PDB file of C-alpha atoms in Angstrom:
ATOM      1  CA  MET L   1      29.206  -6.332 -14.710  1.00 47.00           C
ATOM      2  CA  PHE L   2      25.575  -7.313 -13.998  1.00 52.00           C
ATOM      3  CA  PRO L   3      25.107 -10.657 -12.182  1.00 56.00           C
ATOM      4  CA  GLU L   4      21.729 -11.301 -13.843  1.00 56.00           C
ATOM      5  CA  ALA L   5      23.317 -10.948 -17.290  1.00 59.00           C
ATOM      6  CA  ARG L   6      24.978 -14.360 -16.842  1.00 64.00           C
ATOM      7  CA  ASP L   7      21.651 -16.116 -16.216  1.00 62.00           C
ATOM      8  CA  PRO L   8      20.053 -17.799 -19.206  1.00 71.00           C
ATOM      9  CA  MET L   9      16.985 -16.171 -20.676  1.00 69.00           C
ATOM     10  CA  TYR L  10      13.898 -16.934 -18.597  1.00 75.00           C
ATOM     11  CA  GLY L  11      16.048 -18.636 -15.986  1.00 82.00           C
ATOM     12  CA  TRP L  12      14.107 -16.832 -13.287  1.00 82.00           C
ATOM     13  CA  ILE L  13      10.961 -18.768 -14.271  1.00 83.00           C
ATOM     14  CA  TRP L  14      12.800 -22.040 -13.693  1.00 84.00           C
ATOM     15  CA  ARG L  15      14.020 -20.892 -10.282  1.00 87.00           C
ATOM     16  CA  VAL L  16      10.610 -19.582  -9.165  1.00 89.00           C
ATOM     17  CA  ILE L  17       8.517 -22.628 -10.127  1.00 90.00           C
ATOM     18  CA  PRO L  18       8.216 -24.948  -7.122  1.00 92.00           C
ATOM     19  CA  GLY L  19       8.828 -28.673  -7.251  1.00 94.00           C
ATOM     20  CA  GLY L  20      11.290 -31.076  -8.754  1.00 93.00           C
ATOM     21  CA  ILE L  21      12.493 -31.209 -12.330  1.00 93.00           C
ATOM     22  CA  TRP L  22       9.447 -33.120 -13.629  1.00 95.00           C
ATOM     23  CA  VAL L  23       6.992 -30.730 -12.001  1.00 94.00           C
ATOM     24  CA  LYS L  24       8.935 -27.799 -13.430  1.00 92.00           C
ATOM     25  CA  LEU L  25       9.000 -29.343 -16.913  1.00 93.00           C
ATOM     26  CA  VAL L  26       5.254 -29.978 -16.893  1.00 95.00           C
ATOM     27  CA  THR L  27       4.569 -26.489 -15.564  1.00 93.00           C
ATOM     28  CA  VAL L  28       6.764 -24.847 -18.205  1.00 90.00           C
ATOM     29  CA  LEU L  29       5.095 -26.907 -20.950  1.00 94.00           C
ATOM     30  CA  LEU L  30       1.644 -25.936 -19.674  1.00 95.00           C
ATOM     31  CA  LEU L  31       2.589 -22.250 -19.462  1.00 92.00           C
ATOM     32  CA  SER L  32       4.057 -22.347 -22.982  1.00 93.00           C
ATOM     33  CA  SER L  33       0.953 -24.066 -24.320  1.00 97.00           C
ATOM     34  CA  LEU L  34      -1.291 -21.546 -22.599  1.00 97.00           C
ATOM     35  CA  ALA L  35       0.675 -18.664 -24.116  1.00 96.00           C
ATOM     36  CA  GLY L  36       0.368 -20.252 -27.568  1.00 97.00           C
ATOM     37  CA  VAL L  37      -3.380 -20.769 -27.195  1.00 98.00           C
ATOM     38  CA  VAL L  38      -3.919 -17.184 -26.056  1.00 97.00           C
ATOM     39  CA  LEU L  39      -1.893 -15.890 -29.000  1.00 96.00           C
ATOM     40  CA  TRP L  40      -3.642 -18.162 -31.525  1.00 96.00           C
ATOM     41  CA  TYR L  41      -7.241 -17.602 -30.413  1.00 97.00           C
ATOM     42  CA  VAL L  42      -7.166 -14.070 -28.928  1.00 97.00           C
ATOM     43  CA  VAL L  43      -4.253 -11.930 -30.104  1.00 95.00           C
ATOM     44  CA  PHE L  44      -3.887 -13.058 -33.729  1.00 92.00           C
ATOM     45  CA  PRO L  45      -7.622 -12.733 -34.541  1.00 92.00           C
ATOM     46  CA  MET L  46      -7.552  -9.204 -33.092  1.00 93.00           C
ATOM     47  CA  LEU L  47      -4.574  -8.284 -35.307  1.00 91.00           C
ATOM     48  CA  GLU L  48      -5.841  -9.938 -38.501  1.00 88.00           C
ATOM     49  CA  PRO L  49      -7.971  -6.986 -39.721  1.00 87.00           C
ATOM     50  CA  HIS L  50      -4.923  -4.709 -39.454  1.00 88.00           C
ATOM     51  CA  VAL L  51      -2.510  -6.955 -41.396  1.00 86.00           C
ATOM     52  CA  PRO L  52      -3.158  -7.242 -45.159  1.00 81.00           C
ATOM     53  CA  LEU L  53      -2.250 -10.928 -45.584  1.00 77.00           C
ATOM     54  CA  ASP L  54      -4.625 -11.621 -48.479  1.00 78.00           C
ATOM     55  CA  GLN L  55      -3.679  -8.628 -50.629  1.00 75.00           C
ATOM     56  CA  VAL L  56      -1.145 -10.225 -52.959  1.00 76.00           C
ATOM     57  CA  THR L  57       0.558  -7.961 -55.500  1.00 76.00           C
ATOM     58  CA  VAL L  58       2.821 -10.529 -57.180  1.00 77.00           C
ATOM     59  CA  GLY L  59       1.917 -11.182 -60.823  1.00 68.00           C
ATOM     60  CA  ARG L  60       0.023  -7.963 -61.481  1.00 58.00           C
TER      61      ARG L  60
END
């Protein structure tokens, strides 16, 4: 069918990152951490006013 369908998800990142296995592991961990930090400090605060998390209706 499609040859890329047999590759694991995000396998292309692993193939593109230069270096040995330890360099790749550190790079992937840094990229994952960076994505988490950007989500936590930039994206989630921008979405918070649009999501009614503190409007509880249970018990009324």
